[in-house]
Amino acid sequence: MLKIVIAGGFGAGKTTAVGAVSEITPLSTEEYLTEASADVDSLEGVEAKQTTTVAFDFGRLSLPDAPVPLELFLFGTPGQDRFVDLWYDLSRGAVGAVVLVDTRRLQSSFTPVSFFEDIGLPFVVAVNQFDGAHRHHPEQIRAALELPPSVPVVTCDARDPNHVAGVLLTLVGHAVQHASAGPARPTPTTSLQDA
């Protein structure tokens, strides 16, 4: 059994990704956006968005036919920077993370990338290919996010269970390599207020 965190900016597709692959009815803490959040939750680029995750999403995926049978517990984070403190709790005990990227709002990807770099948790970047969004080569995304060559960058459709499962398997492989090649992960700090 492995715990995996799925993070990313506001509206990047985290809830959709968890729901696409979960073999159980996902636990979701989606709430309607209200006027109260208008000053802090910019809808630029995601104007049709009506709900947002306020705690976390949870799903489970069993992969009995993988080279080593796996049961993955998936925890989707809320995307707004004001919830970063919650990400520490969701990341505790995780084998790794997926940073889901929306190229229409690439700037929202910097906080989750910095967060996982800071706590030393292996992660992969998955570029969610939204309908109508510009397509970019993974190496362009790597350069824009200033990622080292060791971080896998892949493309996916968060609505497609096969795509999401492929991203999760890429993460598991990356986490195994990271564990066998690197030193112990640093202890997370208590806050990421400067992100």
CSV table of N, CA and C in Angstrom, one decimal, residues 24-164:
chain,number,residue,atom,x,y,z
A,24,ILE,N,-13.2,3.2,-5.8
A,24,ILE,CA,-14.3,3.5,-4.8
A,24,ILE,C,-14.9,4.8,-5.1
A,25,THR,N,-16.1,5.1,-4.6
A,25,THR,CA,-16.6,6.4,-4.8
A,25,THR,C,-15.7,7.4,-4.0
A,26,PRO,N,-15.1,8.3,-4.7
A,26,PRO,CA,-14.1,9.2,-4.0
A,26,PRO,C,-14.8,10.0,-2.9
A,27,LEU,N,-14.0,10.2,-1.9
A,27,LEU,CA,-14.4,11.2,-0.9
A,27,LEU,C,-14.0,12.6,-1.4
A,28,SER,N,-14.9,13.5,-1.5
A,28,SER,CA,-14.6,14.8,-2.0
A,28,SER,C,-15.2,15.8,-1.1
A,29,THR,N,-14.4,16.9,-0.9
A,29,THR,CA,-14.8,18.0,0.0
A,29,THR,C,-15.0,19.3,-0.9
A,30,GLU,N,-15.7,19.1,-2.0
A,30,GLU,CA,-16.0,20.2,-3.0
A,30,GLU,C,-17.1,21.0,-2.4
A,31,GLU,N,-16.9,22.3,-2.4
A,31,GLU,CA,-17.9,23.3,-2.0
A,31,GLU,C,-18.0,24.3,-3.1
A,32,TYR,N,-19.2,24.9,-3.2
A,32,TYR,CA,-19.5,26.0,-4.2
A,32,TYR,C,-18.6,27.2,-3.9
A,33,LEU,N,-18.1,27.8,-4.9
A,33,LEU,CA,-17.4,29.1,-4.8
A,33,LEU,C,-18.5,30.2,-4.5
A,34,THR,N,-18.1,31.1,-3.7
A,34,THR,CA,-19.1,32.1,-3.3
A,34,THR,C,-18.4,33.5,-3.5
A,35,GLU,N,-19.2,34.5,-3.4
A,35,GLU,CA,-18.7,35.9,-3.5
A,35,GLU,C,-17.6,36.2,-2.4
A,36,ALA,N,-17.6,35.4,-1.3
A,36,ALA,CA,-16.7,35.7,-0.2
A,36,ALA,C,-15.3,35.4,-0.6
A,37,SER,N,-15.1,34.5,-1.6
A,37,SER,CA,-13.7,34.1,-2.0
A,37,SER,C,-13.3,34.9,-3.3
A,38,ALA,N,-14.1,35.8,-3.8
A,38,ALA,CA,-13.8,36.4,-5.1
A,38,ALA,C,-12.5,37.2,-5.0
A,39,ASP,N,-12.2,37.8,-3.9
A,39,ASP,CA,-11.0,38.6,-3.8
A,39,ASP,C,-9.7,37.7,-3.7
A,40,VAL,N,-9.8,36.4,-3.3
A,40,VAL,CA,-8.6,35.6,-3.1
A,40,VAL,C,-8.5,34.5,-4.1
A,41,ASP,N,-9.6,34.1,-4.8
A,41,ASP,CA,-9.6,33.0,-5.8
A,41,ASP,C,-9.9,33.5,-7.2
A,42,SER,N,-8.8,33.8,-7.9
A,42,SER,CA,-9.0,34.3,-9.2
A,42,SER,C,-9.5,33.2,-10.1
A,43,LEU,N,-10.5,33.5,-10.9
A,43,LEU,CA,-11.1,32.6,-11.9
A,43,LEU,C,-10.5,32.8,-13.3
A,44,GLU,N,-9.5,33.6,-13.4
A,44,GLU,CA,-8.9,33.9,-14.7
A,44,GLU,C,-8.4,32.6,-15.3
A,45,GLY,N,-9.0,32.3,-16.5
A,45,GLY,CA,-8.6,31.0,-17.2
A,45,GLY,C,-9.5,29.9,-16.8
A,46,VAL,N,-10.2,30.0,-15.7
A,46,VAL,CA,-11.1,28.9,-15.3
A,46,VAL,C,-12.5,29.5,-14.9
A,47,GLU,N,-13.0,30.3,-15.8
A,47,GLU,CA,-14.2,31.1,-15.4
A,47,GLU,C,-15.4,30.2,-15.2
A,48,ALA,N,-15.5,29.0,-15.8
A,48,ALA,CA,-16.6,28.1,-15.6
A,48,ALA,C,-16.6,27.4,-14.3
A,49,LYS,N,-15.5,27.4,-13.6
A,49,LYS,CA,-15.3,26.7,-12.3
A,49,LYS,C,-16.3,27.2,-11.3
A,50,GLN,N,-17.1,26.2,-10.7
A,50,GLN,CA,-18.1,26.6,-9.7
A,50,GLN,C,-17.9,26.0,-8.3
A,51,THR,N,-17.0,25.0,-8.2
A,51,THR,CA,-16.7,24.4,-6.9
A,51,THR,C,-15.2,24.4,-6.7
A,52,THR,N,-14.8,24.1,-5.5
A,52,THR,CA,-13.4,24.0,-5.1
A,52,THR,C,-13.2,23.1,-3.9
A,53,THR,N,-12.1,22.4,-3.9
A,53,THR,CA,-11.8,21.5,-2.8
A,53,THR,C,-11.4,22.3,-1.6
A,54,VAL,N,-12.0,22.0,-0.4
A,54,VAL,CA,-11.7,22.8,0.8
A,54,VAL,C,-10.9,22.0,1.9
A,55,ALA,N,-10.8,20.8,1.7
A,55,ALA,CA,-10.0,20.0,2.6
A,55,ALA,C,-9.1,19.0,1.8
A,56,PHE,N,-9.6,17.9,1.3
A,56,PHE,CA,-8.9,17.0,0.4
A,56,PHE,C,-9.9,16.1,-0.3
A,57,ASP,N,-9.4,15.5,-1.3
A,57,ASP,CA,-10.1,14.4,-2.0
A,57,ASP,C,-9.4,13.1,-1.6
A,58,PHE,N,-10.1,12.0,-1.6
A,58,PHE,CA,-9.5,10.7,-1.3
A,58,PHE,C,-10.1,9.6,-2.3
A,59,GLY,N,-9.2,8.8,-2.8
A,59,GLY,CA,-9.6,7.7,-3.7
A,59,GLY,C,-8.6,6.6,-3.5
A,60,ARG,N,-9.0,5.4,-4.0
A,60,ARG,CA,-8.1,4.2,-3.9
A,60,ARG,C,-8.1,3.6,-5.3
A,61,LEU,N,-6.9,3.1,-5.6
A,61,LEU,CA,-6.7,2.4,-6.9
A,61,LEU,C,-5.8,1.1,-6.6
A,62,SER,N,-6.3,0.0,-7.0
A,62,SER,CA,-5.6,-1.3,-6.9
A,62,SER,C,-5.0,-1.6,-8.3
A,63,LEU,N,-3.8,-2.0,-8.3
A,63,LEU,CA,-3.1,-2.4,-9.6
A,63,LEU,C,-2.5,-3.8,-9.4
A,64,PRO,N,-3.4,-4.8,-9.4
A,64,PRO,CA,-2.9,-6.2,-9.2
A,64,PRO,C,-2.0,-6.7,-10.3
A,65,ASP,N,-2.1,-6.1,-11.5
A,65,ASP,CA,-1.3,-6.6,-12.6
A,65,ASP,C,0.0,-5.9,-12.8
A,66,ALA,N,0.3,-4.9,-11.9
A,66,ALA,CA,1.6,-4.2,-12.0
A,66,ALA,C,2.7,-5.2,-11.7
A,67,PRO,N,4.0,-4.8,-12.1
A,67,PRO,CA,5.1,-5.8,-11.8
A,67,PRO,C,5.1,-6.2,-10.3
A,68,VAL,N,4.8,-5.3,-9.4
A,68,VAL,CA,4.6,-5.6,-8.0
A,68,VAL,C,3.2,-5.1,-7.7
A,69,PRO,N,2.2,-6.0,-7.3
A,69,PRO,CA,0.9,-5.6,-7.1
A,69,PRO,C,0.8,-4.4,-6.1
A,70,LEU,N,0.1,-3.4,-6.4
A,70,LEU,CA,0.0,-2.1,-5.6
A,70,LEU,C,-1.4,-1.8,-5.3
A,71,GLU,N,-1.5,-1.2,-4.1
A,71,GLU,CA,-2.8,-0.5,-3.7
A,71,GLU,C,-2.4,0.9,-3.4
A,72,LEU,N,-2.9,1.9,-4.2
A,72,LEU,CA,-2.6,3.3,-4.0
A,72,LEU,C,-3.7,4.0,-3.3
A,73,PHE,N,-3.3,4.8,-2.3
A,73,PHE,CA,-4.2,5.7,-1.6
A,73,PHE,C,-3.9,7.1,-2.1
A,74,LEU,N,-4.9,7.7,-2.7
A,74,LEU,CA,-4.7,9.0,-3.4
A,74,LEU,C,-5.3,10.1,-2.6
A,75,PHE,N,-4.5,11.1,-2.3
A,75,PHE,CA,-5.0,12.3,-1.5
A,75,PHE,C,-4.8,13.5,-2.4
A,76,GLY,N,-5.9,14.1,-2.8
A,76,GLY,CA,-5.8,15.4,-3.6
A,76,GLY,C,-5.9,16.6,-2.7
A,77,THR,N,-5.0,17.5,-2.9
A,77,THR,CA,-4.9,18.7,-2.1
A,77,THR,C,-5.8,19.8,-2.6
A,78,PRO,N,-6.2,20.7,-1.7
A,78,PRO,CA,-6.8,22.0,-2.2
A,78,PRO,C,-5.7,22.8,-2.9
A,79,GLY,N,-6.1,23.5,-3.9
A,79,GLY,CA,-5.1,24.2,-4.8
A,79,GLY,C,-4.7,25.6,-4.4
A,80,GLN,N,-5.5,26.2,-3.5
A,80,GLN,CA,-5.1,27.6,-3.2
A,80,GLN,C,-3.9,27.6,-2.2
A,81,ASP,N,-3.1,28.7,-2.4
A,81,ASP,CA,-1.9,28.8,-1.5
A,81,ASP,C,-2.3,28.9,-0.1
A,82,ARG,N,-3.4,29.4,0.3
A,82,ARG,CA,-3.8,29.6,1.7
A,82,ARG,C,-4.0,28.2,2.4
A,83,PHE,N,-4.0,27.1,1.6
A,83,PHE,CA,-4.2,25.8,2.2
A,83,PHE,C,-2.8,25.0,2.3
A,84,VAL,N,-1.7,25.7,2.1
A,84,VAL,CA,-0.4,25.0,2.0
A,84,VAL,C,-0.1,24.3,3.4
A,85,ASP,N,-0.5,24.9,4.5
A,85,ASP,CA,-0.2,24.2,5.8
A,85,ASP,C,-0.9,22.8,5.8
A,86,LEU,N,-2.0,22.7,5.2
A,86,LEU,CA,-2.7,21.4,5.2
A,86,LEU,C,-1.9,20.4,4.4
A,87,TRP,N,-1.2,20.8,3.4
A,87,TRP,CA,-0.4,19.9,2.5
A,87,TRP,C,0.6,19.2,3.3
A,88,TYR,N,1.2,19.7,4.4
A,88,TYR,CA,2.1,19.0,5.3
A,88,TYR,C,1.5,17.7,5.8
A,89,ASP,N,0.2,17.9,6.3
A,89,ASP,CA,-0.5,16.7,6.9
A,89,ASP,C,-0.8,15.7,5.8
A,90,LEU,N,-1.2,16.2,4.7
A,90,LEU,CA,-1.5,15.2,3.6
A,90,LEU,C,-0.3,14.5,3.0
A,91,SER,N,0.9,15.2,3.1
A,91,SER,CA,2.1,14.6,2.6
A,91,SER,C,2.8,13.6,3.6
A,92,ARG,N,2.4,13.7,4.8
A,92,ARG,CA,3.1,12.8,5.8
A,92,ARG,C,2.8,11.4,5.5
A,93,GLY,N,3.9,10.6,5.3
A,93,GLY,CA,3.8,9.2,5.0
A,93,GLY,C,3.7,8.9,3.6
A,94,ALA,N,3.6,9.9,2.7
A,94,ALA,CA,3.5,9.6,1.3
A,94,ALA,C,4.8,9.2,0.6
A,95,VAL,N,4.7,8.3,-0.4
A,95,VAL,CA,5.8,7.9,-1.1
A,95,VAL,C,6.2,8.9,-2.2
A,96,GLY,N,5.3,9.7,-2.6
A,96,GLY,CA,5.6,10.8,-3.6
A,96,GLY,C,4.4,11.6,-3.9
A,97,ALA,N,4.5,12.5,-4.9
A,97,ALA,CA,3.4,13.4,-5.2
A,97,ALA,C,3.4,13.6,-6.8
A,98,VAL,N,2.2,13.9,-7.2
A,98,VAL,CA,2.0,14.3,-8.6
A,98,VAL,C,1.7,15.8,-8.5
A,99,VAL,N,2.4,16.6,-9.3
A,99,VAL,CA,2.0,18.0,-9.4
A,99,VAL,C,1.3,18.2,-10.8
A,100,LEU,N,0.0,18.4,-10.7
A,100,LEU,CA,-0.8,18.5,-11.9
A,100,LEU,C,-0.7,20.0,-12.4
A,101,VAL,N,-0.4,20.2,-13.6
A,101,VAL,CA,-0.1,21.5,-14.2
A,101,VAL,C,-1.2,21.9,-15.2
A,102,ASP,N,-1.7,23.1,-15.1
A,102,ASP,CA,-2.6,23.7,-16.1
A,102,ASP,C,-1.8,24.8,-16.8
A,103,THR,N,-1.4,24.6,-18.1
A,103,THR,CA,-0.6,25.5,-18.8
A,103,THR,C,-1.3,26.9,-19.0
A,104,ARG,N,-2.6,26.9,-18.8
A,104,ARG,CA,-3.3,28.2,-18.9
A,104,ARG,C,-3.0,29.1,-17.7
A,105,ARG,N,-2.6,28.4,-16.6
A,105,ARG,CA,-2.3,29.1,-15.4
A,105,ARG,C,-1.0,28.6,-14.8
A,106,LEU,N,0.0,28.6,-15.5
A,106,LEU,CA,1.3,27.9,-15.1
A,106,LEU,C,1.8,28.5,-13.8
A,107,GLN,N,1.6,29.8,-13.6
A,107,GLN,CA,2.1,30.4,-12.4
A,107,GLN,C,1.6,29.7,-11.1
A,108,SER,N,0.5,29.1,-11.2
A,108,SER,CA,-0.1,28.4,-10.0
A,108,SER,C,0.7,27.1,-9.7
A,109,SER,N,1.6,26.7,-10.5
A,109,SER,CA,2.3,25.5,-10.3
A,109,SER,C,3.6,25.7,-9.5
A,110,PHE,N,4.0,26.9,-9.4
A,110,PHE,CA,5.3,27.2,-8.7
A,110,PHE,C,5.2,26.8,-7.2
A,111,THR,N,4.1,27.1,-6.5
A,111,THR,CA,4.0,26.8,-5.1
A,111,THR,C,4.0,25.3,-4.8
A,112,PRO,N,3.3,24.4,-5.5
A,112,PRO,CA,3.4,23.0,-5.2
A,112,PRO,C,4.8,22.4,-5.6
A,113,VAL,N,5.4,22.9,-6.7
A,113,VAL,CA,6.7,22.4,-7.0
A,113,VAL,C,7.7,22.8,-5.9
A,114,SER,N,7.7,24.0,-5.4
A,114,SER,CA,8.6,24.5,-4.4
A,114,SER,C,8.3,23.7,-3.1
A,115,PHE,N,7.0,23.5,-2.8
A,115,PHE,CA,6.7,22.7,-1.6
A,115,PHE,C,7.3,21.4,-1.5
A,116,PHE,N,7.2,20.6,-2.6
A,116,PHE,CA,7.7,19.2,-2.6
A,116,PHE,C,9.2,19.2,-2.7
A,117,GLU,N,9.8,20.2,-3.4
A,117,GLU,CA,11.3,20.3,-3.3
A,117,GLU,C,11.8,20.6,-1.9
A,118,ASP,N,11.1,21.5,-1.2
A,118,ASP,CA,11.5,21.9,0.2
A,118,ASP,C,11.4,20.8,1.1
A,119,ILE,N,10.3,19.9,1.0
A,119,ILE,CA,10.2,18.8,2.0
A,119,ILE,C,10.9,17.6,1.5
A,120,GLY,N,11.5,17.6,0.3
A,120,GLY,CA,12.2,16.4,-0.1
A,120,GLY,C,11.4,15.2,-0.6
A,121,LEU,N,10.1,15.5,-0.9
A,121,LEU,CA,9.3,14.4,-1.4
A,121,LEU,C,9.4,14.2,-2.9
A,122,PRO,N,9.7,13.0,-3.4
A,122,PRO,CA,9.8,12.8,-4.8
A,122,PRO,C,8.5,13.2,-5.5
A,123,PHE,N,8.6,13.8,-6.6
A,123,PHE,CA,7.4,14.2,-7.4
A,123,PHE,C,7.6,14.1,-8.9
A,124,VAL,N,6.5,14.0,-9.6
A,124,VAL,CA,6.5,14.1,-11.0
A,124,VAL,C,5.6,15.2,-11.4
A,125,VAL,N,5.8,15.8,-12.5
A,125,VAL,CA,4.9,16.9,-13.0
A,125,VAL,C,4.1,16.3,-14.2
A,126,ALA,N,2.8,16.4,-14.1
A,126,ALA,CA,1.9,15.9,-15.1
A,126,ALA,C,1.1,17.1,-15.7
A,127,VAL,N,1.3,17.4,-17.0
A,127,VAL,CA,0.7,18.5,-17.6
A,127,VAL,C,-0.7,18.0,-18.1
A,128,ASN,N,-1.7,18.6,-17.5
A,128,ASN,CA,-3.1,18.2,-17.8
A,128,ASN,C,-3.5,18.9,-19.1
A,129,GLN,N,-3.8,18.2,-20.1
A,129,GLN,CA,-4.1,18.7,-21.5
A,129,GLN,C,-5.6,19.1,-21.6
A,130,PHE,N,-5.9,20.3,-21.1
A,130,PHE,CA,-7.3,20.8,-21.2
A,130,PHE,C,-7.7,21.0,-22.6
A,131,ASP,N,-9.0,20.8,-22.9
A,131,ASP,CA,-9.5,21.1,-24.3
A,131,ASP,C,-9.2,22.6,-24.5
A,132,GLY,N,-8.7,22.9,-25.7
A,132,GLY,CA,-8.5,24.3,-26.1
A,132,GLY,C,-7.2,24.9,-25.6
A,133,ALA,N,-6.5,24.3,-24.7
A,133,ALA,CA,-5.2,24.8,-24.1
A,133,ALA,C,-4.1,24.6,-25.1
A,134,HIS,N,-3.1,25.4,-25.1
A,134,HIS,CA,-2.0,25.3,-25.9
A,134,HIS,C,-1.2,24.0,-25.5
A,135,ARG,N,-0.7,23.3,-26.4
A,135,ARG,CA,0.1,22.1,-26.1
A,135,ARG,C,1.6,22.5,-26.1
A,136,HIS,N,2.3,22.1,-25.1
A,136,HIS,CA,3.7,22.4,-25.0
A,136,HIS,C,4.5,21.1,-24.8
A,137,HIS,N,5.7,21.1,-25.3
A,137,HIS,CA,6.5,19.9,-25.1
A,137,HIS,C,6.9,19.9,-23.6
A,138,PRO,N,7.0,18.6,-23.1
A,138,PRO,CA,7.4,18.5,-21.7
A,138,PRO,C,8.7,19.3,-21.3
A,139,GLU,N,9.6,19.3,-22.2
A,139,GLU,CA,10.9,20.1,-21.9
A,139,GLU,C,10.7,21.6,-21.8
A,140,GLN,N,9.7,22.1,-22.5
A,140,GLN,CA,9.3,23.5,-22.3
A,140,GLN,C,8.8,23.8,-21.0
A,141,ILE,N,7.9,22.8,-20.5
A,141,ILE,CA,7.4,22.9,-19.1
A,141,ILE,C,8.5,22.8,-18.1
A,142,ARG,N,9.4,21.9,-18.3
A,142,ARG,CA,10.6,21.7,-17.4
A,142,ARG,C,11.3,23.0,-17.3
A,143,ALA,N,11.6,23.7,-18.4
A,143,ALA,CA,12.4,24.9,-18.4
A,143,ALA,C,11.6,26.0,-17.7
A,144,ALA,N,10.3,26.1,-18.0
A,144,ALA,CA,9.4,27.2,-17.4
A,144,ALA,C,9.4,27.0,-15.9
A,145,LEU,N,9.3,25.8,-15.4
A,145,LEU,CA,9.2,25.5,-14.0
A,145,LEU,C,10.6,25.4,-13.3
A,146,GLU,N,11.7,25.5,-14.1
A,146,GLU,CA,13.0,25.4,-13.6
A,146,GLU,C,13.2,24.0,-12.9
A,147,LEU,N,12.8,23.0,-13.5
A,147,LEU,CA,12.9,21.6,-12.9
A,147,LEU,C,14.2,21.0,-13.3
A,148,PRO,N,14.8,20.2,-12.4
A,148,PRO,CA,16.1,19.5,-12.7
A,148,PRO,C,15.7,18.3,-13.6
A,149,PRO,N,16.7,17.8,-14.4
A,149,PRO,CA,16.4,16.7,-15.3
A,149,PRO,C,15.9,15.4,-14.6
A,150,SER,N,16.1,15.3,-13.3
A,150,SER,CA,15.7,14.1,-12.5
A,150,SER,C,14.2,14.1,-12.3
A,151,VAL,N,13.5,15.2,-12.5
A,151,VAL,CA,12.1,15.2,-12.2
A,151,VAL,C,11.3,14.8,-13.5
A,152,PRO,N,10.6,13.7,-13.5
A,152,PRO,CA,9.8,13.4,-14.7
A,152,PRO,C,8.7,14.4,-15.0
A,153,VAL,N,8.6,14.7,-16.3
A,153,VAL,CA,7.5,15.6,-16.8
A,153,VAL,C,6.8,14.8,-17.9
A,154,VAL,N,5.5,14.6,-17.7
A,154,VAL,CA,4.7,13.9,-18.6
A,154,VAL,C,3.4,14.7,-18.9
A,155,THR,N,2.7,14.3,-20.0
A,155,THR,CA,1.4,14.9,-20.3
A,155,THR,C,0.3,13.8,-20.0
A,156,CYS,N,-0.9,14.4,-19.7
A,156,CYS,CA,-2.0,13.5,-19.4
A,156,CYS,C,-3.3,14.2,-19.6
A,157,ASP,N,-4.4,13.4,-19.6
A,157,ASP,CA,-5.7,14.0,-19.6
A,157,ASP,C,-6.3,13.5,-18.3
A,158,ALA,N,-6.5,14.4,-17.3
A,158,ALA,CA,-7.0,14.0,-16.0
A,158,ALA,C,-8.3,13.3,-16.0
A,159,ARG,N,-9.1,13.3,-17.1
A,159,ARG,CA,-10.3,12.7,-17.2
A,159,ARG,C,-10.2,11.2,-17.6
A,160,ASP,N,-9.0,10.8,-18.1
A,160,ASP,CA,-8.8,9.5,-18.7
A,160,ASP,C,-8.1,8.6,-17.6
A,161,PRO,N,-8.9,7.5,-17.2
A,161,PRO,CA,-8.3,6.7,-16.1
A,161,PRO,C,-6.9,6.0,-16.5
A,162,ASN,N,-6.8,5.7,-17.8
A,162,ASN,CA,-5.5,5.1,-18.2
A,162,ASN,C,-4.3,6.1,-18.2
A,163,HIS,N,-4.6,7.4,-18.5
A,163,HIS,CA,-3.6,8.4,-18.4
A,163,HIS,C,-3.2,8.6,-17.0
A,164,VAL,N,-4.2,8.8,-16.1
A,164,VAL,CA,-3.9,9.0,-14.7
A,164,VAL,C,-3.1,7.8,-14.1
